[in-house]
Amino acid sequence: RTNDDERTIRELAFKTLQELWFSYSRSADADEETVATETARNVFNTLSPDGQKEMLKRVRVMTGVVEAVRSHELVDLMASLFEHVSSGPSQSEAEDAQLVIRCVIDALFEQLLRAEESAADGLDAGTDIAEGFSVATCLRFISTLSSIAPEAVGLHAESLSAYLKLSKTAEQDTLANVLVIFGNTLLKIPHPGAAFLRSLEDDLISLLSSSPQNILALAVPCMCDLIEKLTRNHVKLIRVFRSCVLQLCREQRVINGGGKGALTSKNLMRFIILAGLSCRYFDFDKHRQRQKEHFRELDQLAKGSMVELLNELLLFFARPIHSAPVQLAAIQMLGQLHIKRPRLAVEPQARAMMDRALTGDSASHQLQVLRNFLEFLRTDAKRLAAQERDDRSKEREIDAKALVGNTGGMSEAGVGASLMQTYLDRIIGATFATN
């Protein structure tokens, strides 16, 4: 109901949740000044025993909601709720909500530790698990909160690195949640040590060799952020990307020469996905211009743009001469490149690929193109929202540039509208599909 069309219902839902989940009686617990200044330690532990019990009841209910409805929509609604209560109708209510959110996060990490100990002791029916605080449920809720309160989750994030070292034995759901948490909090971890960053980098790179696609989709962006903004160890990322692109180029040459490709579909898909995600989340072209000597290895691939090179390769592997899974991987990564460089989406070859997929017999290819559209529009909406937050002086500067013909990236802003105008009939038709 926090997303109801009726304003009064929305406000009532927010008010009810504010009172049930985010109200806080300071007089009943630890000294207010101690709690308020607690930035690096566990705030939950500063509460009185009764206060901790009350907080755990709330956390259990919140965790139950997350477990009952596992969807991206719920994450968005939770984010809206937490943002609403954090800004609060009054300063005191907002401060109470912020403190409760911090306590919830701290309590979850406390329960995660207890659940780990119970699991290690073989107590599958232990009290903590029976009460709803298993390792899986704690990590799932923490991953939801990591996008809402990354600073608070970041205080504990280092303790989760052990799950990456157990990647071969850990459940995929657990590993995925840990990667989501690191992806959201990596830059919010206070004073991360060099040894921790090196270890995390090695763990992420080790995931690339044998992990399934859903893990790669989380590990690669995290690795790109880590290398670009913290470790600056560009060589590792360059070699991963270069190796993948070289394999794709060799395969293309063999097939164009009339031969049979040497790579299996599985390996070919892995190279396509690794190259596509690396190019989406790390700007090789920008870094290459700034540090030509440092990125010299890329000259072995092409003298021009890496995005343009990969775009050509992906269009080649999206053709019907390849197996359906390889085409699907190429179509998916083309969607990632279109987000990176929107104008590529309206070029004739890209349009031909989308037309072929949408009119073909493969439901998975049609669905992937629609998913590409959805992700493109979501990213475009976020980009527009960020622009609207810019100050008026920047807007006037853009307008002045436009008057003399220098529109910069403004031409790319209309790509989403152009795609929707072109494919609207087919998108509407897909909503009536019997599949």
GROMACS .gro file of C-alpha atoms in nm:
model
  435
    1ARG     CA    1   0.000   0.000   0.000
    2THR     CA    2   0.300   0.235   0.020
    3ASN     CA    3   0.279   0.238  -0.361
    4ASP     CA    4  -0.100   0.285  -0.384
    5ASP     CA    5  -0.245   0.523  -0.642
    6GLU     CA    6  -0.443   0.701  -0.372
    7ARG     CA    7  -0.229   0.953  -0.181
    8THR     CA    8  -0.416   0.921   0.149
    9ILE     CA    9  -0.373   0.541   0.147
   10ARG     CA   10   0.000   0.578   0.077
   11GLU     CA   11   0.042   0.822   0.362
   12LEU     CA   12  -0.153   0.600   0.603
   13ALA     CA   13   0.058   0.296   0.507
   14PHE     CA   14   0.380   0.492   0.562
   15LYS     CA   15   0.256   0.624   0.897
   16THR     CA   16   0.154   0.277   1.015
   17LEU     CA   17   0.489   0.122   0.922
   18GLN     CA   18   0.670   0.417   1.078
   19GLU     CA   19   0.497   0.348   1.411
   20LEU     CA   20   0.528  -0.033   1.395
   21TRP     CA   21   0.885  -0.067   1.267
   22PHE     CA   22   1.072   0.258   1.307
   23SER     CA   23   0.957   0.421   1.632
   24TYR     CA   24   1.211   0.414   1.914
   25SER     CA   25   1.192   0.493   2.286
   26ARG     CA   26   1.533   0.632   2.382
   27SER     CA   27   1.456   0.649   2.752
   28ALA     CA   28   1.429   0.271   2.776
   29ASP     CA   29   1.775   0.197   2.642
   30ALA     CA   30   2.136   0.298   2.641
   31ASP     CA   31   2.250   0.652   2.694
   32GLU     CA   32   2.129   0.858   2.398
   33GLU     CA   33   2.465   1.025   2.344
   34THR     CA   34   2.646   0.690   2.339
   35VAL     CA   35   2.406   0.547   2.081
   36ALA     CA   36   2.411   0.859   1.864
   37THR     CA   37   2.790   0.869   1.839
   38GLU     CA   38   2.827   0.495   1.776
   39THR     CA   39   2.960   0.492   1.420
   40ALA     CA   40   3.213   0.210   1.402
   41ARG     CA   41   3.076  -0.036   1.658
   42ASN     CA   42   2.761  -0.244   1.694
   43VAL     CA   43   2.477  -0.011   1.799
   44PHE     CA   44   2.246  -0.305   1.861
   45ASN     CA   45   2.472  -0.421   2.145
   46THR     CA   46   2.434  -0.084   2.322
   47LEU     CA   47   2.060  -0.146   2.369
   48SER     CA   48   1.925  -0.288   2.693
   49PRO     CA   49   1.826  -0.658   2.699
   50ASP     CA   50   1.461  -0.560   2.666
   51GLY     CA   51   1.548  -0.322   2.385
   52GLN     CA   52   1.734  -0.597   2.200
   53LYS     CA   53   1.438  -0.833   2.237
   54GLU     CA   54   1.201  -0.574   2.098
   55MET     CA   55   1.436  -0.497   1.809
   56LEU     CA   56   1.474  -0.866   1.723
   57LYS     CA   57   1.094  -0.899   1.702
   58ARG     CA   58   1.088  -0.625   1.441
   59VAL     CA   59   1.380  -0.774   1.250
   60ARG     CA   60   1.207  -1.112   1.246
   61VAL     CA   61   0.893  -0.958   1.096
   62MET     CA   62   1.091  -0.763   0.835
   63THR     CA   63   1.290  -1.075   0.745
   64GLY     CA   64   0.965  -1.268   0.709
   65VAL     CA   65   0.834  -1.010   0.462
   66VAL     CA   66   1.151  -1.034   0.251
   67GLU     CA   67   1.135  -1.415   0.258
   68ALA     CA   68   0.766  -1.424   0.165
   69VAL     CA   69   0.800  -1.193  -0.136
   70ARG     CA   70   1.131  -1.232  -0.318
   71SER     CA   71   1.117  -0.977  -0.599
   72HIS     CA   72   1.292  -0.667  -0.731
   73GLU     CA   73   0.967  -0.477  -0.680
   74LEU     CA   74   0.981  -0.548  -0.305
   75VAL     CA   75   1.338  -0.418  -0.288
   76ASP     CA   76   1.225  -0.095  -0.458
   77LEU     CA   77   0.930  -0.060  -0.218
   78MET     CA   78   1.154  -0.124   0.084
   79ALA     CA   79   1.398   0.136  -0.046
   80SER     CA   80   1.115   0.390  -0.082
   81LEU     CA   81   0.993   0.308   0.269
   82PHE     CA   82   1.336   0.344   0.430
   83GLU     CA   83   1.403   0.665   0.239
   84HIS     CA   84   1.065   0.805   0.345
   85VAL     CA   85   1.107   0.728   0.715
   86SER     CA   86   1.471   0.844   0.715
   87SER     CA   87   1.370   1.188   0.593
   88GLY     CA   88   1.066   1.169   0.824
   89PRO     CA   89   0.781   1.412   0.885
   90SER     CA   90   0.982   1.550   1.178
   91GLN     CA   91   1.350   1.556   1.268
   92SER     CA   92   1.303   1.345   1.581
   93GLU     CA   93   1.111   1.075   1.387
   94ALA     CA   94   1.374   1.076   1.114
   95GLU     CA   95   1.655   1.034   1.370
   96ASP     CA   96   1.465   0.751   1.539
   97ALA     CA   97   1.416   0.576   1.206
   98GLN     CA   98   1.784   0.613   1.114
   99LEU     CA   99   1.883   0.464   1.448
  100VAL     CA  100   1.639   0.173   1.409
  101ILE     CA  101   1.770   0.099   1.059
  102ARG     CA  102   2.125   0.090   1.197
  103CYS     CA  103   2.013  -0.140   1.480
  104VAL     CA  104   1.833  -0.371   1.235
  105ILE     CA  105   2.150  -0.408   1.028
  106ASP     CA  106   2.368  -0.467   1.334
  107ALA     CA  107   2.117  -0.722   1.468
  108LEU     CA  108   2.115  -0.908   1.139
  109PHE     CA  109   2.494  -0.945   1.146
  110GLU     CA  110   2.473  -1.064   1.508
  111GLN     CA  111   2.215  -1.326   1.410
  112LEU     CA  112   2.418  -1.421   1.103
  113LEU     CA  113   2.714  -1.498   1.327
  114ARG     CA  114   2.498  -1.710   1.559
  115ALA     CA  115   2.343  -1.894   1.263
  116GLU     CA  116   2.692  -1.967   1.128
  117GLU     CA  117   2.797  -2.109   1.464
  118SER     CA  118   2.482  -2.323   1.482
  119ALA     CA  119   2.542  -2.454   1.129
  120ALA     CA  120   2.908  -2.527   1.211
  121ASP     CA  121   2.798  -2.725   1.517
  122GLY     CA  122   2.553  -2.924   1.305
  123LEU     CA  123   2.247  -2.778   1.478
  124ASP     CA  124   2.020  -2.768   1.173
  125ALA     CA  125   1.718  -2.731   1.397
  126GLY     CA  126   1.887  -2.483   1.628
  127THR     CA  127   1.696  -2.208   1.801
  128ASP     CA  128   1.830  -1.928   1.579
  129ILE     CA  129   1.738  -2.110   1.261
  130ALA     CA  130   1.399  -2.213   1.395
  131GLU     CA  131   1.327  -1.850   1.477
  132GLY     CA  132   1.389  -1.750   1.116
  133PHE     CA  133   1.751  -1.637   1.136
  134SER     CA  134   1.931  -1.885   0.913
  135VAL     CA  135   2.244  -1.785   0.721
  136ALA     CA  136   2.044  -1.767   0.397
  137THR     CA  137   1.764  -1.547   0.536
  138CYS     CA  138   2.007  -1.309   0.708
  139LEU     CA  139   2.217  -1.265   0.393
  140ARG     CA  140   1.910  -1.218   0.176
  141PHE     CA  141   1.777  -0.936   0.396
  142ILE     CA  142   2.123  -0.778   0.434
  143SER     CA  143   2.158  -0.777   0.055
  144THR     CA  144   1.825  -0.592   0.033
  145LEU     CA  145   1.938  -0.337   0.293
  146SER     CA  146   2.281  -0.292   0.132
  147SER     CA  147   2.128  -0.083  -0.147
  148ILE     CA  148   1.923   0.119   0.104
  149ALA     CA  149   2.183   0.186   0.375
  150PRO     CA  150   2.524   0.101   0.221
  151GLU     CA  151   2.724   0.293   0.483
  152ALA     CA  152   2.574   0.096   0.774
  153VAL     CA  153   2.613  -0.240   0.597
  154GLY     CA  154   2.964  -0.143   0.485
  155LEU     CA  155   3.077  -0.133   0.850
  156HIS     CA  156   3.037  -0.513   0.862
  157ALA     CA  157   3.103  -0.609   0.499
  158GLU     CA  158   3.461  -0.731   0.549
  159SER     CA  159   3.331  -1.014   0.768
  160LEU     CA  160   3.156  -1.163   0.462
  161SER     CA  161   3.468  -1.220   0.254
  162ALA     CA  162   3.497  -1.577   0.386
  163TYR     CA  163   3.192  -1.674   0.177
  164LEU     CA  164   3.383  -1.591  -0.143
  165LYS     CA  165   3.664  -1.825  -0.042
  166LEU     CA  166   3.406  -2.101   0.000
  167SER     CA  167   3.258  -2.034  -0.344
  168LYS     CA  168   3.295  -2.396  -0.458
  169THR     CA  169   3.092  -2.531  -0.166
  170ALA     CA  170   2.863  -2.235  -0.088
  171GLU     CA  171   2.508  -2.231  -0.224
  172GLN     CA  172   2.461  -2.009  -0.528
  173ASP     CA  173   2.194  -1.803  -0.353
  174THR     CA  174   2.433  -1.733  -0.063
  175LEU     CA  175   2.718  -1.642  -0.297
  176ALA     CA  176   2.492  -1.417  -0.504
  177ASN     CA  177   2.371  -1.227  -0.197
  178VAL     CA  178   2.727  -1.173  -0.074
  179LEU     CA  179   2.828  -1.038  -0.416
  180VAL     CA  180   2.527  -0.802  -0.414
  181ILE     CA  181   2.634  -0.676  -0.070
  182PHE     CA  182   2.993  -0.613  -0.182
  183GLY     CA  183   2.870  -0.450  -0.502
  184ASN     CA  184   2.659  -0.201  -0.305
  185THR     CA  185   2.900  -0.134  -0.016
  186LEU     CA  186   3.250  -0.172  -0.160
  187LEU     CA  187   3.317   0.201  -0.166
  188LYS     CA  188   3.152   0.251   0.175
  189ILE     CA  189   3.378   0.015   0.373
  190PRO     CA  190   3.571   0.238   0.618
  191HIS     CA  191   3.950   0.222   0.572
  192PRO     CA  192   3.975  -0.119   0.401
  193GLY     CA  193   4.321  -0.273   0.444
  194ALA     CA  194   4.548  -0.351   0.149
  195ALA     CA  195   4.556  -0.722   0.238
  196PHE     CA  196   4.175  -0.739   0.243
  197LEU     CA  197   4.148  -0.565  -0.096
  198ARG     CA  198   4.408  -0.795  -0.254
  199SER     CA  199   4.232  -1.101  -0.114
  200LEU     CA  200   3.894  -0.979  -0.236
  201GLU     CA  201   4.036  -0.910  -0.581
  202ASP     CA  202   4.183  -1.263  -0.603
  203ASP     CA  203   3.855  -1.418  -0.483
  204LEU     CA  204   3.652  -1.228  -0.743
  205ILE     CA  205   3.886  -1.320  -1.028
  206SER     CA  206   3.879  -1.686  -0.923
  207LEU     CA  207   3.498  -1.678  -0.963
  208LEU     CA  208   3.532  -1.596  -1.333
  209SER     CA  209   3.668  -1.933  -1.440
  210SER     CA  210   3.383  -2.166  -1.348
  211SER     CA  211   3.088  -1.973  -1.205
  212PRO     CA  212   2.743  -1.980  -1.368
  213GLN     CA  213   2.614  -1.677  -1.553
  214ASN     CA  214   2.410  -1.532  -1.266
  215ILE     CA  215   2.725  -1.522  -1.050
  216LEU     CA  216   2.934  -1.369  -1.330
  217ALA     CA  217   2.672  -1.095  -1.370
  218LEU     CA  218   2.740  -0.991  -1.009
  219ALA     CA  219   3.112  -1.069  -0.979
  220VAL     CA  220   3.232  -0.876  -1.286
  221PRO     CA  221   3.077  -0.536  -1.192
  222CYS     CA  222   3.212  -0.577  -0.839
  223MET     CA  223   3.559  -0.660  -0.971
  224CYS     CA  224   3.555  -0.362  -1.210
  225ASP     CA  225   3.460  -0.123  -0.928
  226LEU     CA  226   3.727  -0.269  -0.700
  227ILE     CA  227   4.004  -0.237  -0.958
  228GLU     CA  228   3.902   0.102  -1.094
  229LYS     CA  229   3.847   0.282  -0.764
  230LEU     CA  230   4.048   0.098  -0.499
  231THR     CA  231   4.328  -0.136  -0.606
  232ARG     CA  232   4.410   0.027  -0.945
  233ASN     CA  233   4.540  -0.314  -1.054
  234HIS     CA  234   4.433  -0.259  -1.415
  235VAL     CA  235   4.664  -0.528  -1.554
  236LYS     CA  236   4.445  -0.810  -1.424
  237LEU     CA  237   4.131  -0.666  -1.579
  238ILE     CA  238   4.308  -0.588  -1.908
  239ARG     CA  239   4.429  -0.947  -1.936
  240VAL     CA  240   4.088  -1.095  -1.862
  241PHE     CA  241   3.926  -0.875  -2.127
  242ARG     CA  242   4.206  -0.920  -2.382
  243SER     CA  243   4.204  -1.298  -2.343
  244CYS     CA  244   3.827  -1.317  -2.401
  245VAL     CA  245   3.830  -1.088  -2.704
  246LEU     CA  246   4.125  -1.271  -2.863
  247GLN     CA  247   3.936  -1.599  -2.832
  248LEU     CA  248   3.628  -1.444  -2.993
  249CYS     CA  249   3.835  -1.291  -3.277
  250ARG     CA  250   4.003  -1.625  -3.351
  251GLU     CA  251   3.669  -1.803  -3.358
  252GLN     CA  252   3.528  -1.540  -3.593
  253ARG     CA  253   3.826  -1.576  -3.832
  254VAL     CA  254   3.792  -1.955  -3.842
  255ILE     CA  255   3.417  -1.941  -3.916
  256ASN     CA  256   3.456  -1.665  -4.178
  257GLY     CA  257   3.724  -1.879  -4.343
  258GLY     CA  258   3.475  -2.160  -4.388
  259GLY     CA  259   3.601  -2.373  -4.099
  260LYS     CA  260   3.426  -2.512  -3.795
  261GLY     CA  261   3.466  -2.320  -3.473
  262ALA     CA  262   3.713  -2.466  -3.222
  263LEU     CA  263   3.534  -2.349  -2.908
  264THR     CA  264   3.245  -2.531  -2.746
  265SER     CA  265   2.922  -2.336  -2.704
  266LYS     CA  266   2.977  -2.329  -2.327
  267ASN     CA  267   3.325  -2.173  -2.354
  268LEU     CA  268   3.215  -1.937  -2.629
  269MET     CA  269   2.927  -1.812  -2.413
  270ARG     CA  270   3.162  -1.758  -2.117
  271PHE     CA  271   3.400  -1.547  -2.329
  272ILE     CA  272   3.107  -1.345  -2.467
  273ILE     CA  273   2.965  -1.277  -2.121
  274LEU     CA  274   3.298  -1.190  -1.957
  275ALA     CA  275   3.397  -0.955  -2.240
  276GLY     CA  276   3.053  -0.791  -2.251
  277LEU     CA  277   3.024  -0.731  -1.876
  278SER     CA  278   3.385  -0.608  -1.848
  279CYS     CA  279   3.326  -0.358  -2.128
  280ARG     CA  280   2.997  -0.243  -1.974
  281TYR     CA  281   3.134  -0.178  -1.625
  282PHE     CA  282   3.489  -0.061  -1.704
  283ASP     CA  283   3.558   0.218  -1.953
  284PHE     CA  284   3.861   0.078  -2.136
  285ASP     CA  285   3.848   0.355  -2.398
  286LYS     CA  286   3.858   0.637  -2.143
  287HIS     CA  287   4.141   0.483  -1.941
  288ARG     CA  288   4.333   0.402  -2.257
  289GLN     CA  289   4.329   0.766  -2.364
  290ARG     CA  290   4.456   0.879  -2.024
  291GLN     CA  291   4.718   0.607  -1.973
  292LYS     CA  292   4.823   0.491  -2.320
  293GLU     CA  293   5.138   0.314  -2.203
  294HIS     CA  294   4.961   0.139  -1.919
  295PHE     CA  295   4.690  -0.001  -2.153
  296ARG     CA  296   4.926  -0.079  -2.442
  297GLU     CA  297   4.827  -0.450  -2.439
  298LEU     CA  298   4.491  -0.352  -2.586
  299ASP     CA  299   4.666  -0.236  -2.905
  300GLN     CA  300   4.697  -0.604  -2.996
  301LEU     CA  301   4.318  -0.614  -3.028
  302ALA     CA  302   4.251  -0.289  -3.216
  303LYS     CA  303   4.380   0.065  -3.242
  304GLY     CA  304   4.029   0.203  -3.216
  305SER     CA  305   3.748   0.176  -2.961
  306MET     CA  306   3.711  -0.143  -2.757
  307VAL     CA  307   3.333  -0.088  -2.741
  308GLU     CA  308   3.313  -0.069  -3.122
  309LEU     CA  309   3.527  -0.382  -3.161
  310LEU     CA  310   3.320  -0.583  -2.915
  311ASN     CA  311   2.997  -0.456  -3.070
  312GLU     CA  312   3.103  -0.600  -3.408
  313LEU     CA  313   3.197  -0.933  -3.249
  314LEU     CA  314   2.869  -0.962  -3.059
  315LEU     CA  315   2.665  -0.881  -3.371
  316PHE     CA  316   2.854  -1.161  -3.549
  317PHE     CA  317   2.779  -1.416  -3.276
  318ALA     CA  318   2.413  -1.308  -3.261
  319ARG     CA  319   2.363  -1.431  -3.619
  320PRO     CA  320   2.153  -1.746  -3.686
  321ILE     CA  321   2.459  -1.944  -3.804
  322HIS     CA  322   2.547  -1.999  -3.437
  323SER     CA  323   2.375  -2.218  -3.179
  324ALA     CA  324   2.072  -2.073  -2.997
  325PRO     CA  325   2.252  -2.043  -2.657
  326VAL     CA  326   2.545  -1.854  -2.817
  327GLN     CA  327   2.303  -1.619  -2.993
  328LEU     CA  328   2.122  -1.562  -2.664
  329ALA     CA  329   2.445  -1.470  -2.482
  330ALA     CA  330   2.542  -1.231  -2.762
  331ILE     CA  331   2.198  -1.063  -2.762
  332GLN     CA  332   2.217  -1.021  -2.384
  333MET     CA  333   2.564  -0.861  -2.399
  334LEU     CA  334   2.459  -0.635  -2.686
  335GLY     CA  335   2.196  -0.503  -2.445
  336GLN     CA  336   2.475  -0.423  -2.199
  337LEU     CA  337   2.674  -0.239  -2.468
  338HIS     CA  338   2.366  -0.041  -2.570
  339ILE     CA  339   2.340   0.086  -2.214
  340LYS     CA  340   2.709   0.178  -2.224
  341ARG     CA  341   2.685   0.343  -2.568
  342PRO     CA  342   2.316   0.412  -2.648
  343ARG     CA  343   2.368   0.521  -3.007
  344LEU     CA  344   2.476   0.165  -3.096
  345ALA     CA  345   2.115   0.052  -3.033
  346VAL     CA  346   1.978   0.253  -3.328
  347GLU     CA  347   2.239   0.151  -3.586
  348PRO     CA  348   2.109  -0.062  -3.877
  349GLN     CA  349   2.291  -0.380  -3.771
  350ALA     CA  350   2.150  -0.358  -3.418
  351ARG     CA  351   1.799  -0.298  -3.551
  352ALA     CA  352   1.835  -0.596  -3.784
  353MET     CA  353   1.938  -0.814  -3.488
  354MET     CA  354   1.638  -0.702  -3.280
  355ASP     CA  355   1.397  -0.745  -3.574
  356ARG     CA  356   1.530  -1.096  -3.631
  357ALA     CA  357   1.494  -1.190  -3.265
  358LEU     CA  358   1.146  -1.041  -3.221
  359THR     CA  359   1.005  -1.202  -3.536
  360GLY     CA  360   1.182  -1.537  -3.496
  361ASP     CA  361   1.059  -1.861  -3.343
  362SER     CA  362   1.277  -1.849  -3.031
  363ALA     CA  363   1.078  -1.728  -2.729
  364SER     CA  364   1.401  -1.695  -2.525
  365HIS     CA  365   1.552  -1.459  -2.786
  366GLN     CA  366   1.234  -1.247  -2.794
  367LEU     CA  367   1.228  -1.236  -2.416
  368GLN     CA  368   1.595  -1.131  -2.399
  369VAL     CA  369   1.538  -0.838  -2.636
  370LEU     CA  370   1.245  -0.726  -2.419
  371ARG     CA  371   1.465  -0.758  -2.109
  372ASN     CA  372   1.728  -0.547  -2.284
  373PHE     CA  373   1.464  -0.281  -2.348
  374LEU     CA  374   1.354  -0.288  -1.985
  375GLU     CA  375   1.706  -0.257  -1.845
  376PHE     CA  376   1.787   0.019  -2.094
  377LEU     CA  377   1.479   0.219  -1.990
  378ARG     CA  378   1.548   0.169  -1.618
  379THR     CA  379   1.906   0.287  -1.659
  380ASP     CA  380   1.788   0.579  -1.873
  381ALA     CA  381   1.536   0.677  -1.603
  382LYS     CA  382   1.808   0.674  -1.336
  383ARG     CA  383   2.032   0.884  -1.559
  384LEU     CA  384   1.753   1.138  -1.616
  385ALA     CA  385   1.677   1.152  -1.242
  386ALA     CA  386   2.043   1.224  -1.172
  387GLN     CA  387   2.042   1.502  -1.429
  388GLU     CA  388   1.734   1.658  -1.272
  389ARG     CA  389   1.922   1.677  -0.942
  390ASP     CA  390   2.192   1.891  -1.103
  391ASP     CA  391   2.183   2.261  -1.024
  392ARG     CA  392   2.030   2.515  -1.258
  393SER     CA  393   2.366   2.662  -1.361
  394LYS     CA  394   2.462   2.332  -1.522
  395GLU     CA  395   2.133   2.320  -1.708
  396ARG     CA  396   2.192   2.670  -1.843
  397GLU     CA  397   2.542   2.568  -1.951
  398ILE     CA  398   2.401   2.272  -2.147
  399ASP     CA  399   2.142   2.494  -2.312
  400ALA     CA  400   2.412   2.742  -2.415
  401LYS     CA  401   2.617   2.464  -2.572
  402ALA     CA  402   2.312   2.334  -2.756
  403LEU     CA  403   2.257   2.679  -2.910
  404VAL     CA  404   2.595   2.662  -3.085
  405GLY     CA  405   2.539   2.305  -3.199
  406ASN     CA  406   2.740   2.120  -2.934
  407THR     CA  407   2.484   1.885  -2.784
  408GLY     CA  408   2.737   1.639  -2.643
  409GLY     CA  409   2.554   1.336  -2.504
  410MET     CA  410   2.208   1.492  -2.538
  411SER     CA  411   2.147   1.305  -2.865
  412GLU     CA  412   2.171   0.976  -2.676
  413ALA     CA  413   1.891   1.083  -2.441
  414GLY     CA  414   1.635   1.019  -2.716
  415VAL     CA  415   1.749   0.666  -2.797
  416GLY     CA  416   1.504   0.506  -2.553
  417ALA     CA  417   1.210   0.697  -2.702
  418SER     CA  418   1.322   0.604  -3.053
  419LEU     CA  419   1.341   0.234  -2.964
  420MET     CA  420   0.998   0.240  -2.802
  421GLN     CA  421   0.841   0.414  -3.102
  422THR     CA  422   0.993   0.157  -3.334
  423TYR     CA  423   0.906  -0.154  -3.135
  424LEU     CA  424   0.594  -0.048  -2.941
  425ASP     CA  425   0.358  -0.262  -3.151
  426ARG     CA  426   0.571  -0.571  -3.096
  427ILE     CA  427   0.606  -0.500  -2.723
  428ILE     CA  428   0.227  -0.468  -2.691
  429GLY     CA  429   0.186  -0.782  -2.900
  430ALA     CA  430   0.415  -0.969  -2.663
  431THR     CA  431   0.184  -0.892  -2.370
  432PHE     CA  432  -0.085  -1.098  -2.545
  433ALA     CA  433   0.146  -1.391  -2.625
  434THR     CA  434   0.014  -1.734  -2.529
  435ASN     CA  435   0.362  -1.837  -2.406
   0.00000   0.00000   0.00000
